Amino acid sequence: MSAERASSPGAVPQPSAAPEALRSALAIVAPGRLPAFDQERIAATDAARTAVSAAPLRRFVEQWAVYVAIERHPDRAARLRELEALAATASDRDEARRIAAEVSEILATAAIEAGLDRGGDGT
């Protein structure tokens, strides 16, 4: 698998919300994040065993599914990083709200693409 980032939006399809599928997509869209993925997967697995609960694994998969959904679109990922930098220096309340609203929109869109939209009436 190539270590190059997908250069066009949608060049990498959204994978299923399974760890191996997410890892394969991550290897294409953000290969530098693989060590973090692997470490967090181990931590989530350990937490799930300790708690005798699937919740830590579910959170892990959902977090990385959204991350991959964002990174599959280089322009979207770049805009999110830009907004994060702006948020760190925002001194005006209205500017901070505008930034937060745009970040929220990006995250909501990515969650829908990742199949995680659970809002509204549940349909």
mmCIF file with all atom_site columns, C-alpha atoms in Angstrom:
data_model
loop_
_atom_site.group_PDB
_atom_site.id
_atom_site.type_symbol
_atom_site.label_atom_id
_atom_site.label_alt_id
_atom_site.label_comp_id
_atom_site.label_asym_id
_atom_site.label_entity_id
_atom_site.label_seq_id
_atom_site.pdbx_PDB_ins_code
_atom_site.Cartn_x
_atom_site.Cartn_y
_atom_site.Cartn_z
_atom_site.occupancy
_atom_site.B_iso_or_equiv
_atom_site.pdbx_formal_charge
_atom_site.auth_seq_id
_atom_site.auth_comp_id
_atom_site.auth_asym_id
_atom_site.auth_atom_id
_atom_site.pdbx_PDB_model_num
ATOM 1   C CA . MET A 1 1   ? 0.000   0.000  0.000  1.00 0.00 ? 1   MET A CA 1
ATOM 2   C CA . SER A 1 2   ? 1.314   3.446  -0.880 1.00 0.00 ? 2   SER A CA 1
ATOM 3   C CA . ALA A 1 3   ? 2.382   5.826  1.850  1.00 0.00 ? 3   ALA A CA 1
ATOM 4   C CA . GLU A 1 4   ? 1.230   8.746  -0.302 1.00 0.00 ? 4   GLU A CA 1
ATOM 5   C CA . ARG A 1 5   ? -1.812  10.680 0.698  1.00 0.00 ? 5   ARG A CA 1
ATOM 6   C CA . ALA A 1 6   ? -4.844  10.437 -1.565 1.00 0.00 ? 6   ALA A CA 1
ATOM 7   C CA . SER A 1 7   ? -4.736  13.608 -3.644 1.00 0.00 ? 7   SER A CA 1
ATOM 8   C CA . SER A 1 8   ? -8.322  13.973 -4.736 1.00 0.00 ? 8   SER A CA 1
ATOM 9   C CA . PRO A 1 9   ? -11.451 14.194 -2.605 1.00 0.00 ? 9   PRO A CA 1
ATOM 10  C CA . GLY A 1 10  ? -13.140 10.857 -2.285 1.00 0.00 ? 10  GLY A CA 1
ATOM 11  C CA . ALA A 1 11  ? -10.177 9.005  -3.830 1.00 0.00 ? 11  ALA A CA 1
ATOM 12  C CA . VAL A 1 12  ? -10.272 6.722  -0.806 1.00 0.00 ? 12  VAL A CA 1
ATOM 13  C CA . PRO A 1 13  ? -13.749 5.403  -0.043 1.00 0.00 ? 13  PRO A CA 1
ATOM 14  C CA . GLN A 1 14  ? -14.992 5.648  3.528  1.00 0.00 ? 14  GLN A CA 1
ATOM 15  C CA . PRO A 1 15  ? -14.138 2.291  5.088  1.00 0.00 ? 15  PRO A CA 1
ATOM 16  C CA . SER A 1 16  ? -16.409 0.280  7.305  1.00 0.00 ? 16  SER A CA 1
ATOM 17  C CA . ALA A 1 17  ? -16.135 1.075  10.990 1.00 0.00 ? 17  ALA A CA 1
ATOM 18  C CA . ALA A 1 18  ? -13.898 -1.930 11.615 1.00 0.00 ? 18  ALA A CA 1
ATOM 19  C CA . PRO A 1 19  ? -10.391 -1.411 13.010 1.00 0.00 ? 19  PRO A CA 1
ATOM 20  C CA . GLU A 1 20  ? -8.555  -3.155 10.155 1.00 0.00 ? 20  GLU A CA 1
ATOM 21  C CA . ALA A 1 21  ? -10.540 -1.307 7.480  1.00 0.00 ? 21  ALA A CA 1
ATOM 22  C CA . LEU A 1 22  ? -9.894  1.999  9.215  1.00 0.00 ? 22  LEU A CA 1
ATOM 23  C CA . ARG A 1 23  ? -6.203  1.179  9.571  1.00 0.00 ? 23  ARG A CA 1
ATOM 24  C CA . SER A 1 24  ? -5.931  0.362  5.853  1.00 0.00 ? 24  SER A CA 1
ATOM 25  C CA . ALA A 1 25  ? -7.545  3.671  4.879  1.00 0.00 ? 25  ALA A CA 1
ATOM 26  C CA . LEU A 1 26  ? -5.412  5.549  7.407  1.00 0.00 ? 26  LEU A CA 1
ATOM 27  C CA . ALA A 1 27  ? -2.281  4.080  5.810  1.00 0.00 ? 27  ALA A CA 1
ATOM 28  C CA . ILE A 1 28  ? -3.278  5.936  2.643  1.00 0.00 ? 28  ILE A CA 1
ATOM 29  C CA . VAL A 1 29  ? -4.716  9.229  3.911  1.00 0.00 ? 29  VAL A CA 1
ATOM 30  C CA . ALA A 1 30  ? -2.535  9.837  6.990  1.00 0.00 ? 30  ALA A CA 1
ATOM 31  C CA . PRO A 1 31  ? 0.229   7.240  7.324  1.00 0.00 ? 31  PRO A CA 1
ATOM 32  C CA . GLY A 1 32  ? 1.987   9.289  9.989  1.00 0.00 ? 32  GLY A CA 1
ATOM 33  C CA . ARG A 1 33  ? -0.954  8.655  12.336 1.00 0.00 ? 33  ARG A CA 1
ATOM 34  C CA . LEU A 1 34  ? -0.603  4.843  12.259 1.00 0.00 ? 34  LEU A CA 1
ATOM 35  C CA . PRO A 1 35  ? 1.495   4.695  15.461 1.00 0.00 ? 35  PRO A CA 1
ATOM 36  C CA . ALA A 1 36  ? -1.169  6.693  17.342 1.00 0.00 ? 36  ALA A CA 1
ATOM 37  C CA . PHE A 1 37  ? -3.896  4.464  15.912 1.00 0.00 ? 37  PHE A CA 1
ATOM 38  C CA . ASP A 1 38  ? -2.080  1.329  17.017 1.00 0.00 ? 38  ASP A CA 1
ATOM 39  C CA . GLN A 1 39  ? -1.354  2.675  20.511 1.00 0.00 ? 39  GLN A CA 1
ATOM 40  C CA . GLU A 1 40  ? -4.936  3.845  21.001 1.00 0.00 ? 40  GLU A CA 1
ATOM 41  C CA . ARG A 1 41  ? -6.266  0.520  19.740 1.00 0.00 ? 41  ARG A CA 1
ATOM 42  C CA . ILE A 1 42  ? -4.207  -1.352 22.341 1.00 0.00 ? 42  ILE A CA 1
ATOM 43  C CA . ALA A 1 43  ? -5.353  1.046  25.072 1.00 0.00 ? 43  ALA A CA 1
ATOM 44  C CA . ALA A 1 44  ? -9.012  0.712  24.022 1.00 0.00 ? 44  ALA A CA 1
ATOM 45  C CA . THR A 1 45  ? -8.749  -3.074 23.958 1.00 0.00 ? 45  THR A CA 1
ATOM 46  C CA . ASP A 1 46  ? -7.177  -3.115 27.432 1.00 0.00 ? 46  ASP A CA 1
ATOM 47  C CA . ALA A 1 47  ? -9.841  -0.729 28.760 1.00 0.00 ? 47  ALA A CA 1
ATOM 48  C CA . ALA A 1 48  ? -12.605 -2.865 27.258 1.00 0.00 ? 48  ALA A CA 1
ATOM 49  C CA . ARG A 1 49  ? -11.220 -5.979 28.933 1.00 0.00 ? 49  ARG A CA 1
ATOM 50  C CA . THR A 1 50  ? -10.831 -4.217 32.281 1.00 0.00 ? 50  THR A CA 1
ATOM 51  C CA . ALA A 1 51  ? -14.323 -2.739 32.170 1.00 0.00 ? 51  ALA A CA 1
ATOM 52  C CA . VAL A 1 52  ? -15.864 -5.830 30.564 1.00 0.00 ? 52  VAL A CA 1
ATOM 53  C CA . SER A 1 53  ? -17.505 -3.403 28.171 1.00 0.00 ? 53  SER A CA 1
ATOM 54  C CA . ALA A 1 54  ? -17.358 -2.723 24.451 1.00 0.00 ? 54  ALA A CA 1
ATOM 55  C CA . ALA A 1 55  ? -17.703 1.024  25.057 1.00 0.00 ? 55  ALA A CA 1
ATOM 56  C CA . PRO A 1 56  ? -13.954 1.825  24.901 1.00 0.00 ? 56  PRO A CA 1
ATOM 57  C CA . LEU A 1 57  ? -13.629 -0.017 21.589 1.00 0.00 ? 57  LEU A CA 1
ATOM 58  C CA . ARG A 1 58  ? -16.747 1.668  20.229 1.00 0.00 ? 58  ARG A CA 1
ATOM 59  C CA . ARG A 1 59  ? -15.346 5.108  21.137 1.00 0.00 ? 59  ARG A CA 1
ATOM 60  C CA . PHE A 1 60  ? -12.014 4.210  19.519 1.00 0.00 ? 60  PHE A CA 1
ATOM 61  C CA . VAL A 1 61  ? -13.662 3.077  16.271 1.00 0.00 ? 61  VAL A CA 1
ATOM 62  C CA . GLU A 1 62  ? -15.981 6.085  16.125 1.00 0.00 ? 62  GLU A CA 1
ATOM 63  C CA . GLN A 1 63  ? -13.137 8.541  16.744 1.00 0.00 ? 63  GLN A CA 1
ATOM 64  C CA . TRP A 1 64  ? -10.965 7.047  14.020 1.00 0.00 ? 64  TRP A CA 1
ATOM 65  C CA . ALA A 1 65  ? -13.852 6.649  11.566 1.00 0.00 ? 65  ALA A CA 1
ATOM 66  C CA . VAL A 1 66  ? -14.486 10.398 11.827 1.00 0.00 ? 66  VAL A CA 1
ATOM 67  C CA . TYR A 1 67  ? -10.770 11.134 11.529 1.00 0.00 ? 67  TYR A CA 1
ATOM 68  C CA . VAL A 1 68  ? -10.529 9.065  8.337  1.00 0.00 ? 68  VAL A CA 1
ATOM 69  C CA . ALA A 1 69  ? -13.688 10.725 6.962  1.00 0.00 ? 69  ALA A CA 1
ATOM 70  C CA . ILE A 1 70  ? -12.042 14.106 7.424  1.00 0.00 ? 70  ILE A CA 1
ATOM 71  C CA . GLU A 1 71  ? -8.631  13.113 6.092  1.00 0.00 ? 71  GLU A CA 1
ATOM 72  C CA . ARG A 1 72  ? -10.116 11.512 2.954  1.00 0.00 ? 72  ARG A CA 1
ATOM 73  C CA . HIS A 1 73  ? -10.781 15.078 1.792  1.00 0.00 ? 73  HIS A CA 1
ATOM 74  C CA . PRO A 1 74  ? -7.499  17.023 1.860  1.00 0.00 ? 74  PRO A CA 1
ATOM 75  C CA . ASP A 1 75  ? -9.186  20.427 1.556  1.00 0.00 ? 75  ASP A CA 1
ATOM 76  C CA . ARG A 1 76  ? -11.508 19.640 4.476  1.00 0.00 ? 76  ARG A CA 1
ATOM 77  C CA . ALA A 1 77  ? -8.626  18.372 6.608  1.00 0.00 ? 77  ALA A CA 1
ATOM 78  C CA . ALA A 1 78  ? -6.573  21.471 5.842  1.00 0.00 ? 78  ALA A CA 1
ATOM 79  C CA . ARG A 1 79  ? -9.499  23.732 6.717  1.00 0.00 ? 79  ARG A CA 1
ATOM 80  C CA . LEU A 1 80  ? -10.003 21.944 10.041 1.00 0.00 ? 80  LEU A CA 1
ATOM 81  C CA . ARG A 1 81  ? -6.321  22.412 10.918 1.00 0.00 ? 81  ARG A CA 1
ATOM 82  C CA . GLU A 1 82  ? -6.597  26.076 9.939  1.00 0.00 ? 82  GLU A CA 1
ATOM 83  C CA . LEU A 1 83  ? -9.665  26.519 12.150 1.00 0.00 ? 83  LEU A CA 1
ATOM 84  C CA . GLU A 1 84  ? -7.918  24.798 15.066 1.00 0.00 ? 84  GLU A CA 1
ATOM 85  C CA . ALA A 1 85  ? -5.010  27.237 14.737 1.00 0.00 ? 85  ALA A CA 1
ATOM 86  C CA . LEU A 1 86  ? -7.408  30.191 14.549 1.00 0.00 ? 86  LEU A CA 1
ATOM 87  C CA . ALA A 1 87  ? -9.259  28.951 17.639 1.00 0.00 ? 87  ALA A CA 1
ATOM 88  C CA . ALA A 1 88  ? -6.017  28.928 19.601 1.00 0.00 ? 88  ALA A CA 1
ATOM 89  C CA . THR A 1 89  ? -5.565  32.646 18.993 1.00 0.00 ? 89  THR A CA 1
ATOM 90  C CA . ALA A 1 90  ? -9.155  33.908 18.744 1.00 0.00 ? 90  ALA A CA 1
ATOM 91  C CA . SER A 1 91  ? -9.632  36.916 20.981 1.00 0.00 ? 91  SER A CA 1
ATOM 92  C CA . ASP A 1 92  ? -13.135 37.892 19.922 1.00 0.00 ? 92  ASP A CA 1
ATOM 93  C CA . ARG A 1 93  ? -16.184 35.969 21.157 1.00 0.00 ? 93  ARG A CA 1
ATOM 94  C CA . ASP A 1 94  ? -17.998 36.241 17.815 1.00 0.00 ? 94  ASP A CA 1
ATOM 95  C CA . GLU A 1 95  ? -14.949 34.955 15.963 1.00 0.00 ? 95  GLU A CA 1
ATOM 96  C CA . ALA A 1 96  ? -14.651 32.041 18.401 1.00 0.00 ? 96  ALA A CA 1
ATOM 97  C CA . ARG A 1 97  ? -18.317 31.177 17.868 1.00 0.00 ? 97  ARG A CA 1
ATOM 98  C CA . ARG A 1 98  ? -17.920 31.301 14.088 1.00 0.00 ? 98  ARG A CA 1
ATOM 99  C CA . ILE A 1 99  ? -14.876 29.040 14.295 1.00 0.00 ? 99  ILE A CA 1
ATOM 100 C CA . ALA A 1 100 ? -16.659 26.625 16.634 1.00 0.00 ? 100 ALA A CA 1
ATOM 101 C CA . ALA A 1 101 ? -19.674 26.491 14.325 1.00 0.00 ? 101 ALA A CA 1
ATOM 102 C CA . GLU A 1 102 ? -17.544 25.674 11.290 1.00 0.00 ? 102 GLU A CA 1
ATOM 103 C CA . VAL A 1 103 ? -15.580 23.014 13.203 1.00 0.00 ? 103 VAL A CA 1
ATOM 104 C CA . SER A 1 104 ? -18.870 21.517 14.358 1.00 0.00 ? 104 SER A CA 1
ATOM 105 C CA . GLU A 1 105 ? -20.137 21.437 10.767 1.00 0.00 ? 105 GLU A CA 1
ATOM 106 C CA . ILE A 1 106 ? -16.998 19.646 9.572  1.00 0.00 ? 106 ILE A CA 1
ATOM 107 C CA . LEU A 1 107 ? -17.247 17.089 12.376 1.00 0.00 ? 107 LEU A CA 1
ATOM 108 C CA . ALA A 1 108 ? -20.966 16.506 11.783 1.00 0.00 ? 108 ALA A CA 1
ATOM 109 C CA . THR A 1 109 ? -20.430 15.968 8.060  1.00 0.00 ? 109 THR A CA 1
ATOM 110 C CA . ALA A 1 110 ? -17.591 13.537 8.772  1.00 0.00 ? 110 ALA A CA 1
ATOM 111 C CA . ALA A 1 111 ? -19.725 11.647 11.315 1.00 0.00 ? 111 ALA A CA 1
ATOM 112 C CA . ILE A 1 112 ? -22.482 11.242 8.736  1.00 0.00 ? 112 ILE A CA 1
ATOM 113 C CA . GLU A 1 113 ? -19.982 9.984  6.149  1.00 0.00 ? 113 GLU A CA 1
ATOM 114 C CA . ALA A 1 114 ? -18.623 7.550  8.743  1.00 0.00 ? 114 ALA A CA 1
ATOM 115 C CA . GLY A 1 115 ? -22.153 6.253  9.363  1.00 0.00 ? 115 GLY A CA 1
ATOM 116 C CA . LEU A 1 116 ? -22.283 7.624  12.885 1.00 0.00 ? 116 LEU A CA 1
ATOM 117 C CA . ASP A 1 117 ? -25.158 10.087 12.569 1.00 0.00 ? 117 ASP A CA 1
ATOM 118 C CA . ARG A 1 118 ? -27.371 9.247  15.522 1.00 0.00 ? 118 ARG A CA 1
ATOM 119 C CA . GLY A 1 119 ? -29.070 12.574 15.943 1.00 0.00 ? 119 GLY A CA 1
ATOM 120 C CA . GLY A 1 120 ? -32.647 13.509 15.318 1.00 0.00 ? 120 GLY A CA 1
ATOM 121 C CA . ASP A 1 121 ? -35.284 10.794 15.326 1.00 0.00 ? 121 ASP A CA 1
ATOM 122 C CA . GLY A 1 122 ? -32.791 7.942  14.919 1.00 0.00 ? 122 GLY A CA 1
ATOM 123 C CA . THR A 1 123 ? -33.703 7.198  11.314 1.00 0.00 ? 123 THR A CA 1
#
